[in-house]
Amino acid sequence: MKVHIDQNLCAGFGVCVELDSDVFDLHDDGYAIVKVAEVPSELEDKMREAVIYCPANAIYLSEDE
């Protein structure tokens, strides 16, 4: 599973970073970035939470191809 952030939607609330700072971080400009290319399987449920709780609906998931 991969996690992505639509930079056009991200408003920098930081909810994703609070959920998992190993996967997400805030860039110097205050907007979220993804720090990992592949989400470890043990974090997949947490990534689904990030999608649900992102106030800007900027986070989405994709399956490995």
Short mmCIF file of N, CA, C and O in Angstrom, two decimals:
data_model
loop_
_atom_site.label_atom_id
_atom_site.label_comp_id
_atom_site.label_asym_id
_atom_site.label_seq_id
_atom_site.Cartn_x
_atom_site.Cartn_y
_atom_site.Cartn_z
N MET A 1 0.85 -1.18 0.00
CA MET A 1 0.00 0.00 0.00
C MET A 1 0.89 1.24 0.00
O MET A 1 1.93 1.27 0.64
N LYS A 2 0.44 2.23 -0.74
CA LYS A 2 1.13 3.52 -0.77
C LYS A 2 0.15 4.59 -0.29
O LYS A 2 -1.05 4.50 -0.53
N VAL A 3 0.67 5.59 0.37
CA VAL A 3 -0.14 6.71 0.83
C VAL A 3 0.33 7.96 0.10
O VAL A 3 1.53 8.13 -0.15
N HIS A 4 -0.62 8.79 -0.25
CA HIS A 4 -0.32 10.01 -1.02
C HIS A 4 -1.03 11.20 -0.39
O HIS A 4 -2.07 11.04 0.25
N ILE A 5 -0.47 12.37 -0.62
CA ILE A 5 -1.11 13.61 -0.18
C ILE A 5 -1.27 14.51 -1.39
O ILE A 5 -0.30 14.79 -2.10
N ASP A 6 -2.49 14.94 -1.62
CA ASP A 6 -2.76 15.90 -2.70
C ASP A 6 -2.36 17.27 -2.17
O ASP A 6 -3.03 17.85 -1.32
N GLN A 7 -1.25 17.78 -2.68
CA GLN A 7 -0.72 19.05 -2.18
C GLN A 7 -1.64 20.23 -2.50
O GLN A 7 -1.55 21.27 -1.85
N ASN A 8 -2.52 20.06 -3.47
CA ASN A 8 -3.48 21.12 -3.78
C ASN A 8 -4.59 21.21 -2.75
O ASN A 8 -5.27 22.23 -2.64
N LEU A 9 -4.79 20.13 -1.98
CA LEU A 9 -5.84 20.09 -0.97
C LEU A 9 -5.32 20.26 0.46
O LEU A 9 -6.04 20.73 1.33
N CYS A 10 -4.07 19.86 0.69
CA CYS A 10 -3.52 19.90 2.05
C CYS A 10 -3.56 21.32 2.59
O CYS A 10 -3.16 22.28 1.93
N ALA A 11 -4.07 21.44 3.82
CA ALA A 11 -4.16 22.74 4.47
C ALA A 11 -3.23 22.84 5.67
O ALA A 11 -3.26 23.83 6.40
N GLY A 12 -2.42 21.81 5.90
CA GLY A 12 -1.43 21.86 6.97
C GLY A 12 -1.97 21.69 8.37
O GLY A 12 -1.35 22.16 9.32
N PHE A 13 -3.10 21.01 8.52
CA PHE A 13 -3.66 20.80 9.86
C PHE A 13 -2.75 19.93 10.73
O PHE A 13 -2.74 20.07 11.94
N GLY A 14 -2.04 18.98 10.13
CA GLY A 14 -1.11 18.14 10.87
C GLY A 14 -1.72 16.94 11.56
O GLY A 14 -1.05 16.26 12.33
N VAL A 15 -2.98 16.65 11.28
CA VAL A 15 -3.63 15.49 11.89
C VAL A 15 -2.89 14.21 11.51
O VAL A 15 -2.69 13.33 12.35
N CYS A 16 -2.46 14.12 10.28
CA CYS A 16 -1.74 12.92 9.82
C CYS A 16 -0.43 12.74 10.59
O CYS A 16 -0.09 11.61 10.97
N VAL A 17 0.26 13.81 10.85
CA VAL A 17 1.52 13.73 11.59
C VAL A 17 1.26 13.27 13.02
O VAL A 17 2.02 12.47 13.57
N GLU A 18 0.17 13.74 13.61
CA GLU A 18 -0.19 13.29 14.95
C GLU A 18 -0.52 11.81 14.96
O GLU A 18 -0.20 11.11 15.92
N LEU A 19 -1.14 11.30 13.89
CA LEU A 19 -1.47 9.88 13.81
C LEU A 19 -0.23 9.01 13.63
O LEU A 19 -0.13 7.95 14.24
N ASP A 20 0.71 9.45 12.81
CA ASP A 20 1.91 8.65 12.59
C ASP A 20 3.04 9.50 12.01
O ASP A 20 3.11 9.73 10.80
N SER A 21 3.93 9.92 12.86
CA SER A 21 5.05 10.77 12.43
C SER A 21 6.16 9.97 11.74
O SER A 21 7.11 10.56 11.23
N ASP A 22 6.05 8.64 11.72
CA ASP A 22 7.01 7.84 10.96
C ASP A 22 6.68 7.85 9.47
O ASP A 22 7.56 7.65 8.64
N VAL A 23 5.42 8.12 9.15
CA VAL A 23 4.98 8.12 7.76
C VAL A 23 4.82 9.55 7.24
O VAL A 23 5.16 9.84 6.10
N PHE A 24 4.31 10.44 8.08
CA PHE A 24 4.02 11.81 7.66
C PHE A 24 4.91 12.81 8.40
O PHE A 24 5.34 12.58 9.51
N ASP A 25 5.15 13.93 7.75
CA ASP A 25 5.88 15.03 8.37
C ASP A 25 5.33 16.33 7.78
O ASP A 25 4.66 16.31 6.76
N LEU A 26 5.63 17.42 8.44
CA LEU A 26 5.27 18.73 7.89
C LEU A 26 6.51 19.33 7.25
O LEU A 26 7.57 19.42 7.86
N HIS A 27 6.36 19.73 6.02
CA HIS A 27 7.44 20.38 5.28
C HIS A 27 7.67 21.77 5.86
O HIS A 27 6.86 22.28 6.63
N ASP A 28 8.75 22.39 5.50
CA ASP A 28 9.07 23.74 5.99
C ASP A 28 7.97 24.75 5.68
O ASP A 28 7.80 25.73 6.40
N ASP A 29 7.20 24.50 4.61
CA ASP A 29 6.12 25.41 4.25
C ASP A 29 4.84 25.16 5.04
O ASP A 29 3.84 25.84 4.86
N GLY A 30 4.88 24.14 5.93
CA GLY A 30 3.73 23.88 6.81
C GLY A 30 2.74 22.85 6.29
O GLY A 30 1.75 22.56 6.95
N TYR A 31 3.01 22.29 5.12
CA TYR A 31 2.10 21.31 4.54
C TYR A 31 2.67 19.90 4.70
O TYR A 31 3.89 19.71 4.75
N ALA A 32 1.78 18.93 4.75
CA ALA A 32 2.19 17.55 5.00
C ALA A 32 2.89 16.93 3.81
O ALA A 32 2.58 17.23 2.65
N ILE A 33 3.84 16.05 4.12
CA ILE A 33 4.53 15.25 3.11
C ILE A 33 4.56 13.80 3.61
O ILE A 33 4.44 13.54 4.80
N VAL A 34 4.72 12.88 2.67
CA VAL A 34 4.85 11.47 2.99
C VAL A 34 6.34 11.15 3.02
O VAL A 34 7.07 11.48 2.09
N LYS A 35 6.78 10.49 4.09
CA LYS A 35 8.19 10.18 4.27
C LYS A 35 8.59 8.79 3.77
O LYS A 35 9.77 8.51 3.68
N VAL A 36 7.64 7.93 3.46
CA VAL A 36 7.95 6.56 3.06
C VAL A 36 7.31 6.24 1.71
O VAL A 36 6.23 6.74 1.40
N ALA A 37 7.98 5.41 0.93
CA ALA A 37 7.43 5.02 -0.37
C ALA A 37 6.37 3.95 -0.22
O ALA A 37 5.33 3.99 -0.87
N GLU A 38 6.62 2.99 0.65
CA GLU A 38 5.70 1.88 0.89
C GLU A 38 5.31 1.88 2.37
O GLU A 38 6.17 1.98 3.24
N VAL A 39 4.03 1.74 2.63
CA VAL A 39 3.55 1.69 4.01
C VAL A 39 3.70 0.26 4.52
O VAL A 39 3.21 -0.68 3.88
N PRO A 40 4.39 0.07 5.65
CA PRO A 40 4.49 -1.27 6.22
C PRO A 40 3.10 -1.81 6.54
O PRO A 40 2.20 -1.06 6.93
N SER A 41 2.91 -3.11 6.36
CA SER A 41 1.59 -3.72 6.53
C SER A 41 1.00 -3.45 7.91
O SER A 41 -0.21 -3.29 8.05
N GLU A 42 1.84 -3.36 8.93
CA GLU A 42 1.33 -3.12 10.28
C GLU A 42 0.78 -1.70 10.47
O GLU A 42 0.10 -1.42 11.45
N LEU A 43 1.04 -0.81 9.52
CA LEU A 43 0.53 0.57 9.62
C LEU A 43 -0.65 0.85 8.69
O LEU A 43 -1.15 1.97 8.65
N GLU A 44 -1.10 -0.14 7.95
CA GLU A 44 -2.16 0.08 6.97
C GLU A 44 -3.45 0.59 7.62
O GLU A 44 -4.09 1.50 7.08
N ASP A 45 -3.84 0.03 8.76
CA ASP A 45 -5.05 0.51 9.44
C ASP A 45 -4.91 1.97 9.86
O ASP A 45 -5.85 2.76 9.76
N LYS A 46 -3.72 2.34 10.31
CA LYS A 46 -3.48 3.72 10.72
C LYS A 46 -3.56 4.66 9.52
O LYS A 46 -4.04 5.79 9.62
N MET A 47 -3.13 4.19 8.35
CA MET A 47 -3.22 5.01 7.14
C MET A 47 -4.67 5.21 6.72
O MET A 47 -5.06 6.28 6.26
N ARG A 48 -5.48 4.18 6.92
CA ARG A 48 -6.92 4.33 6.63
C ARG A 48 -7.54 5.37 7.57
O ARG A 48 -8.41 6.14 7.17
N GLU A 49 -7.09 5.40 8.81
CA GLU A 49 -7.55 6.42 9.76
C GLU A 49 -7.14 7.81 9.28
O GLU A 49 -7.91 8.76 9.36
N ALA A 50 -5.92 7.92 8.78
CA ALA A 50 -5.43 9.22 8.30
C ALA A 50 -6.32 9.73 7.17
O ALA A 50 -6.65 10.92 7.11
N VAL A 51 -6.72 8.84 6.27
CA VAL A 51 -7.63 9.22 5.18
C VAL A 51 -8.94 9.74 5.75
O VAL A 51 -9.45 10.78 5.33
N ILE A 52 -9.48 9.03 6.73
CA ILE A 52 -10.78 9.39 7.31
C ILE A 52 -10.70 10.72 8.07
O ILE A 52 -11.60 11.55 7.96
N TYR A 53 -9.63 10.91 8.83
CA TYR A 53 -9.56 12.06 9.74
C TYR A 53 -8.91 13.31 9.15
O TYR A 53 -8.91 14.36 9.79
N CYS A 54 -8.39 13.23 7.94
CA CYS A 54 -7.80 14.43 7.33
C CYS A 54 -8.90 15.46 7.08
O CYS A 54 -9.82 15.20 6.29
N PRO A 55 -8.85 16.62 7.74
CA PRO A 55 -9.90 17.62 7.58
C PRO A 55 -10.03 18.16 6.15
O PRO A 55 -11.10 18.60 5.74
N ALA A 56 -8.94 18.10 5.39
CA ALA A 56 -8.95 18.64 4.03
C ALA A 56 -9.20 17.55 2.97
O ALA A 56 -9.23 17.85 1.78
N ASN A 57 -9.36 16.29 3.41
CA ASN A 57 -9.53 15.17 2.48
C ASN A 57 -8.40 15.10 1.46
O ASN A 57 -8.63 14.82 0.28
N ALA A 58 -7.20 15.38 1.92
CA ALA A 58 -6.05 15.43 1.02
C ALA A 58 -5.28 14.11 0.94
O ALA A 58 -4.42 13.98 0.08
N ILE A 59 -5.59 13.14 1.79
CA ILE A 59 -4.84 11.89 1.83
C ILE A 59 -5.61 10.80 1.10
O ILE A 59 -6.82 10.67 1.27
N TYR A 60 -4.89 10.05 0.28
CA TYR A 60 -5.52 8.90 -0.38
C TYR A 60 -4.52 7.76 -0.46
O TYR A 60 -3.30 7.96 -0.33
N LEU A 61 -5.03 6.57 -0.64
CA LEU A 61 -4.23 5.35 -0.67
C LEU A 61 -4.27 4.72 -2.05
O LEU A 61 -5.25 4.89 -2.78
N SER A 62 -3.23 3.98 -2.38
CA SER A 62 -3.23 3.17 -3.59
C SER A 62 -2.60 1.83 -3.26
O SER A 62 -1.77 1.74 -2.36
N GLU A 63 -3.02 0.84 -3.99
CA GLU A 63 -2.46 -0.50 -3.79
C GLU A 63 -1.22 -0.67 -4.65
O GLU A 63 -1.06 -0.01 -5.67
N ASP A 64 -0.35 -1.55 -4.22
CA ASP A 64 0.85 -1.86 -5.00
C ASP A 64 0.44 -2.44 -6.35
O ASP A 64 -0.54 -3.16 -6.44
N GLU A 65 1.18 -2.13 -7.35
CA GLU A 65 0.87 -2.64 -8.68
C GLU A 65 1.84 -3.69 -9.09
O GLU A 65 2.93 -3.77 -8.72
#
